[in-house]
PDB file of C-alpha atoms in Angstrom:
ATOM      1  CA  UNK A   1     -63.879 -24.475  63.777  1.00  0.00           C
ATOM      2  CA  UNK A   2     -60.563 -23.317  65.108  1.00  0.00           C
ATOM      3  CA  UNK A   3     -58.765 -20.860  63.285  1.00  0.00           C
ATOM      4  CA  UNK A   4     -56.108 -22.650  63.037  1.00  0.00           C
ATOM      5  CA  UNK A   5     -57.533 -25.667  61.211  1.00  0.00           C
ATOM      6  CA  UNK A   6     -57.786 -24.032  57.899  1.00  0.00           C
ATOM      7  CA  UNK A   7     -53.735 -22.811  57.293  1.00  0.00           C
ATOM      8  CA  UNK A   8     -52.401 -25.814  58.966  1.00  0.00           C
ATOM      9  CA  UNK A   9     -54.131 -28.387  57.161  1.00  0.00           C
ATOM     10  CA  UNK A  10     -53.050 -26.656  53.950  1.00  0.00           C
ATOM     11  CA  UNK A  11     -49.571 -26.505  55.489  1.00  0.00           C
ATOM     12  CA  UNK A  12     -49.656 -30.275  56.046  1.00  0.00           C
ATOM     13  CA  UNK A  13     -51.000 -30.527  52.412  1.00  0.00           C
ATOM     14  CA  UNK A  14     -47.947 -28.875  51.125  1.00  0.00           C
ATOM     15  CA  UNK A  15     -45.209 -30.748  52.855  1.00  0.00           C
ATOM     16  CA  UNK A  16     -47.301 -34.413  52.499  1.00  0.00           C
ATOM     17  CA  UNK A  17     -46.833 -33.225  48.398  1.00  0.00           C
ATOM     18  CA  UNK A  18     -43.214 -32.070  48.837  1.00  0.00           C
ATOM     19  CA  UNK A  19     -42.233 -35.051  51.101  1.00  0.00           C
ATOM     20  CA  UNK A  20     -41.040 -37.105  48.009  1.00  0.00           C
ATOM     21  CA  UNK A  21     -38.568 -34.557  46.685  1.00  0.00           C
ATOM     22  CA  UNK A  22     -35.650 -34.850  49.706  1.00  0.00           C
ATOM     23  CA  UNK A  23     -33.538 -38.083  50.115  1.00  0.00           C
ATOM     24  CA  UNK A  24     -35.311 -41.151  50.996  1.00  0.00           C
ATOM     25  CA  UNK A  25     -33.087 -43.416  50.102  1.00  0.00           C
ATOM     26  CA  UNK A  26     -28.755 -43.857  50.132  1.00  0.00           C
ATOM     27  CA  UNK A  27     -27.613 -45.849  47.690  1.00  0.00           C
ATOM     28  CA  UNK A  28     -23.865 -45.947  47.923  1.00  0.00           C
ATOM     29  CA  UNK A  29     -22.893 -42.429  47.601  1.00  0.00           C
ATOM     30  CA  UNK A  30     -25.909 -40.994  46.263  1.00  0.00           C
ATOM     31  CA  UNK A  31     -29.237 -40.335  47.820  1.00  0.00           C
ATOM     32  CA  UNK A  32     -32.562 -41.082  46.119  1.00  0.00           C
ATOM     33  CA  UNK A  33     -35.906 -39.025  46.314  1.00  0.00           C
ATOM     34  CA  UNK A  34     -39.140 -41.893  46.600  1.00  0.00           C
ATOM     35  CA  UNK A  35     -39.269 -41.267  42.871  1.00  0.00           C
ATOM     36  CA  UNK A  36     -35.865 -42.248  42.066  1.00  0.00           C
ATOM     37  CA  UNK A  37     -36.127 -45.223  44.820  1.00  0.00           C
ATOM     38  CA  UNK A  38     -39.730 -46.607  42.860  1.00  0.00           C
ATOM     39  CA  UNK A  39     -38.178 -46.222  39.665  1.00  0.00           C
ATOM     40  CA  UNK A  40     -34.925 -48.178  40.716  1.00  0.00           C
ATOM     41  CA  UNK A  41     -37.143 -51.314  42.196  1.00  0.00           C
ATOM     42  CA  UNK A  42     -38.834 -51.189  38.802  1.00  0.00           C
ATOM     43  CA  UNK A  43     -35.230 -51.340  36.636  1.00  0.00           C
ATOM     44  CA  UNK A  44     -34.911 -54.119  39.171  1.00  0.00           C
ATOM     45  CA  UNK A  45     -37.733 -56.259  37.902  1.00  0.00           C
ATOM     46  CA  UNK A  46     -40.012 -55.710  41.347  1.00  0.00           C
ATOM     47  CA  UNK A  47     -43.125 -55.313  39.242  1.00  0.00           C
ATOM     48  CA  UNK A  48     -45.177 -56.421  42.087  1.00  0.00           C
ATOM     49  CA  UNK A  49     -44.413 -52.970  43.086  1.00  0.00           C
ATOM     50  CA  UNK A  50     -46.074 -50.886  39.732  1.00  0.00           C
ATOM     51  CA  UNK A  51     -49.133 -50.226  41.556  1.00  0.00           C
ATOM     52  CA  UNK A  52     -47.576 -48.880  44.500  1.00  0.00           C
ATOM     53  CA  UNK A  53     -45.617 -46.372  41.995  1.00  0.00           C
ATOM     54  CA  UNK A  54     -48.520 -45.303  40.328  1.00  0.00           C
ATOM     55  CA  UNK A  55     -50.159 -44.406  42.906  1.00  0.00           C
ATOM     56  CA  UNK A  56     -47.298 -42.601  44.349  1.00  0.00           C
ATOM     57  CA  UNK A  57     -46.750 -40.728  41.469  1.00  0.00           C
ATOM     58  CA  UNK A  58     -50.249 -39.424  42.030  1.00  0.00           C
ATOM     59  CA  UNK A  59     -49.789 -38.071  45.727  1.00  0.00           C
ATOM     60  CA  UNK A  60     -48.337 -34.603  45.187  1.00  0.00           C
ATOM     61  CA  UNK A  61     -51.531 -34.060  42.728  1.00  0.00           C
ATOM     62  CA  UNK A  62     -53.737 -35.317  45.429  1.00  0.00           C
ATOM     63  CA  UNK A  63     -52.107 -32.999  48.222  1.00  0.00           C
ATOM     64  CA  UNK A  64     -52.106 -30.254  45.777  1.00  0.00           C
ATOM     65  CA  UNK A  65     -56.354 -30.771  45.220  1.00  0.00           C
ATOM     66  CA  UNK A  66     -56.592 -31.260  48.856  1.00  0.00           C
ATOM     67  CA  UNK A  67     -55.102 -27.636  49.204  1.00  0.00           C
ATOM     68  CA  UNK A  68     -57.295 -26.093  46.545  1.00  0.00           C
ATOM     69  CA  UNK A  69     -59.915 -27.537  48.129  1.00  0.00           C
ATOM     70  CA  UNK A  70     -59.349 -26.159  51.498  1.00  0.00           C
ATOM     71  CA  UNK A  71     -58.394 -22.800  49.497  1.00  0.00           C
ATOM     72  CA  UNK A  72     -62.111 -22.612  48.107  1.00  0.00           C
ATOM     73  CA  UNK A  73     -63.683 -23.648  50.942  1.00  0.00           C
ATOM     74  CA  UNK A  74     -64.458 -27.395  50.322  1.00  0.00           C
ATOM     75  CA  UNK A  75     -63.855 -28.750  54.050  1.00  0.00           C
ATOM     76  CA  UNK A  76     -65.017 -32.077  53.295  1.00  0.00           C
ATOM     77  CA  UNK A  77     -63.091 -33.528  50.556  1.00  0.00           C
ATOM     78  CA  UNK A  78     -60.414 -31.559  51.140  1.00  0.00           C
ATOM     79  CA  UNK A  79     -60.571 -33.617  54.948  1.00  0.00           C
ATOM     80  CA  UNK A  80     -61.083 -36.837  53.026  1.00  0.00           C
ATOM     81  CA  UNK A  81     -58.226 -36.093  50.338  1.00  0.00           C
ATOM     82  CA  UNK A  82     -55.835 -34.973  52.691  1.00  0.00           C
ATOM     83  CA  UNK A  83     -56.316 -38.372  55.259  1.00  0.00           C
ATOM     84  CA  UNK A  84     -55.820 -40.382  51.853  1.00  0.00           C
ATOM     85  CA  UNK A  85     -52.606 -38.235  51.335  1.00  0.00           C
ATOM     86  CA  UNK A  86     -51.641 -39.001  54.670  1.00  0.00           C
ATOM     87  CA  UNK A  87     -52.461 -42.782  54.769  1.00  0.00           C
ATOM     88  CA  UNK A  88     -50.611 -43.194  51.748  1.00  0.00           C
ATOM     89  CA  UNK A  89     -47.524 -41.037  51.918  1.00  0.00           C
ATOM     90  CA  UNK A  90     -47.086 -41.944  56.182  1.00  0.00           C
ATOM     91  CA  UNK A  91     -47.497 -45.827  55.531  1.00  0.00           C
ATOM     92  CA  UNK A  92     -44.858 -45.756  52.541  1.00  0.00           C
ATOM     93  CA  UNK A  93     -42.583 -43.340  54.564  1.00  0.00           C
ATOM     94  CA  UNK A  94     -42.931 -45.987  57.628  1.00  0.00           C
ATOM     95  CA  UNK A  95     -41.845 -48.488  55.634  1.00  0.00           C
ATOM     96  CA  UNK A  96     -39.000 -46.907  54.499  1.00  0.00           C
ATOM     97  CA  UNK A  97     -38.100 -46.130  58.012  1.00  0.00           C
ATOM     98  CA  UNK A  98     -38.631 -49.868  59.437  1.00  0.00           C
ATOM     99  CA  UNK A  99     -36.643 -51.100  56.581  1.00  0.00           C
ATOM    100  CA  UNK A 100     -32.823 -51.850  56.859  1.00  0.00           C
ATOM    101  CA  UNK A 101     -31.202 -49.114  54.689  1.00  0.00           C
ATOM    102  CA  UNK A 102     -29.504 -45.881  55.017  1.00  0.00           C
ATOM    103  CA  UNK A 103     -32.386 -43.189  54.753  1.00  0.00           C
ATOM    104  CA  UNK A 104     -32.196 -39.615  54.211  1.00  0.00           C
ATOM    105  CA  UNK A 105     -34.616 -36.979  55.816  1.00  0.00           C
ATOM    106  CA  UNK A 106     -37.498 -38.254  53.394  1.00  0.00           C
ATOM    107  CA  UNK A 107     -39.318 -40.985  55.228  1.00  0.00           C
ATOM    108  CA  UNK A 108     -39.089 -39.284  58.583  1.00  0.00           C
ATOM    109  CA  UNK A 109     -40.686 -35.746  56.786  1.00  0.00           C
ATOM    110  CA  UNK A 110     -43.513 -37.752  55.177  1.00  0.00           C
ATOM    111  CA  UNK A 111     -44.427 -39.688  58.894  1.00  0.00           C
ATOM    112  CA  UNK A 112     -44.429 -36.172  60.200  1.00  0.00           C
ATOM    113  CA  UNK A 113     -46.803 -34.838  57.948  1.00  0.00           C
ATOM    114  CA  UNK A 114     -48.793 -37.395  58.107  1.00  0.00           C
ATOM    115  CA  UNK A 115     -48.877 -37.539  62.244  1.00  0.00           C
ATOM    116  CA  UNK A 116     -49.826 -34.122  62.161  1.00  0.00           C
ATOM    117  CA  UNK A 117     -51.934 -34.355  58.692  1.00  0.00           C
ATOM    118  CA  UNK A 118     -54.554 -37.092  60.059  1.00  0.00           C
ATOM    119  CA  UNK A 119     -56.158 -35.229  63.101  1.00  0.00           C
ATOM    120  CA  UNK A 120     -56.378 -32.131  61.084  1.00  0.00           C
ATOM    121  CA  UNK A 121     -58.422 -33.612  58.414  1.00  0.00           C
ATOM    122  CA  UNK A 122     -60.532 -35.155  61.645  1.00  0.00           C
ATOM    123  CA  UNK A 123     -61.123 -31.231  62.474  1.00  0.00           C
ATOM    124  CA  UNK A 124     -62.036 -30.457  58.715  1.00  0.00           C
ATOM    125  CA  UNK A 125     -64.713 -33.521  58.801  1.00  0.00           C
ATOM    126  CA  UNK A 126     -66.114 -32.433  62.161  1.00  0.00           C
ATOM    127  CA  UNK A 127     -65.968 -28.473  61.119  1.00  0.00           C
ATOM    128  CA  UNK A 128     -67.622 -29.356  58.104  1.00  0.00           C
ATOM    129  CA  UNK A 129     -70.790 -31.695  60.483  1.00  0.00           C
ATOM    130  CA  UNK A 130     -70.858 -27.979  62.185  1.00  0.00           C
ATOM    131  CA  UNK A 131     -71.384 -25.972  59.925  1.00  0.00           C
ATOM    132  CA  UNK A 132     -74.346 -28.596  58.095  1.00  0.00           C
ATOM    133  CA  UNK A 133     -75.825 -28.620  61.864  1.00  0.00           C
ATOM    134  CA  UNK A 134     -75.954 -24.477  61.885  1.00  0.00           C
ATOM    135  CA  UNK A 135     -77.522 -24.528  58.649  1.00  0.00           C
TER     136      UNK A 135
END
């Protein structure tokens, strides 16, 4: 495994569980975080949408385990956690971004991460396949 596969995925970790804090969305002359812009289609009545909050409300935890779990040496949940992550957090961001409002730095952060995020945990799978074939 490359050196570099270890820090970098954690790095990606970090900023896919930190890419919901900045501005996703403008809303007049305020800018929402993805929090702020789930919890506004909820006071809206979108409750088609409740599953997609939960679920987002779960992502930092998920990046955060992924990290932990690249910490303490797990490559291969930590590779299948951090792909989730990246699924998740890249699809809503691109949806954000293909979507006709004013965005803030957000969406494009969280597509980022993800881009970089979903080779790396490739790496992670195939370091962990090299290690089992050593053993």
């Amino acid at each position: 495994m490359s050196r570099w596969v270890r820090p970098l995925s954690g790095l990606a970790a970090v900023v896919l569980g930190l890419a919901g804090f900045p501005g996703w969305v403008v809303s007049g002359d305020r800018t929402r975080n993805s929090f702020e812009m789930l919890r506004s289609a909820q006071r809206l009545g979108l409750d088609q949408l409740t599953p997609v909050r939960v679920v987002w409300f779960v992502m930092p935890v998920l990046a955060l385990a992924s990290l932990a779990l690249i910490i303490f040496g797990r490559p291969r949940p930590a590779a299948l956690l951090l792909i989730l992550v990246a699924l998740v957090v890249g699809g809503v961001g691109a949806v954000v971004l293909a979507s006709d409002v004013e965005i803030g730095a957000g969406p494009m952060i969280a597509c980022g991460a993800a881009v970089l995020a979903l080779p790396l945990g490739g790496a992670l799978l195939r370091a962990q396949d090299e290690v089992e074939t050593v053993r």
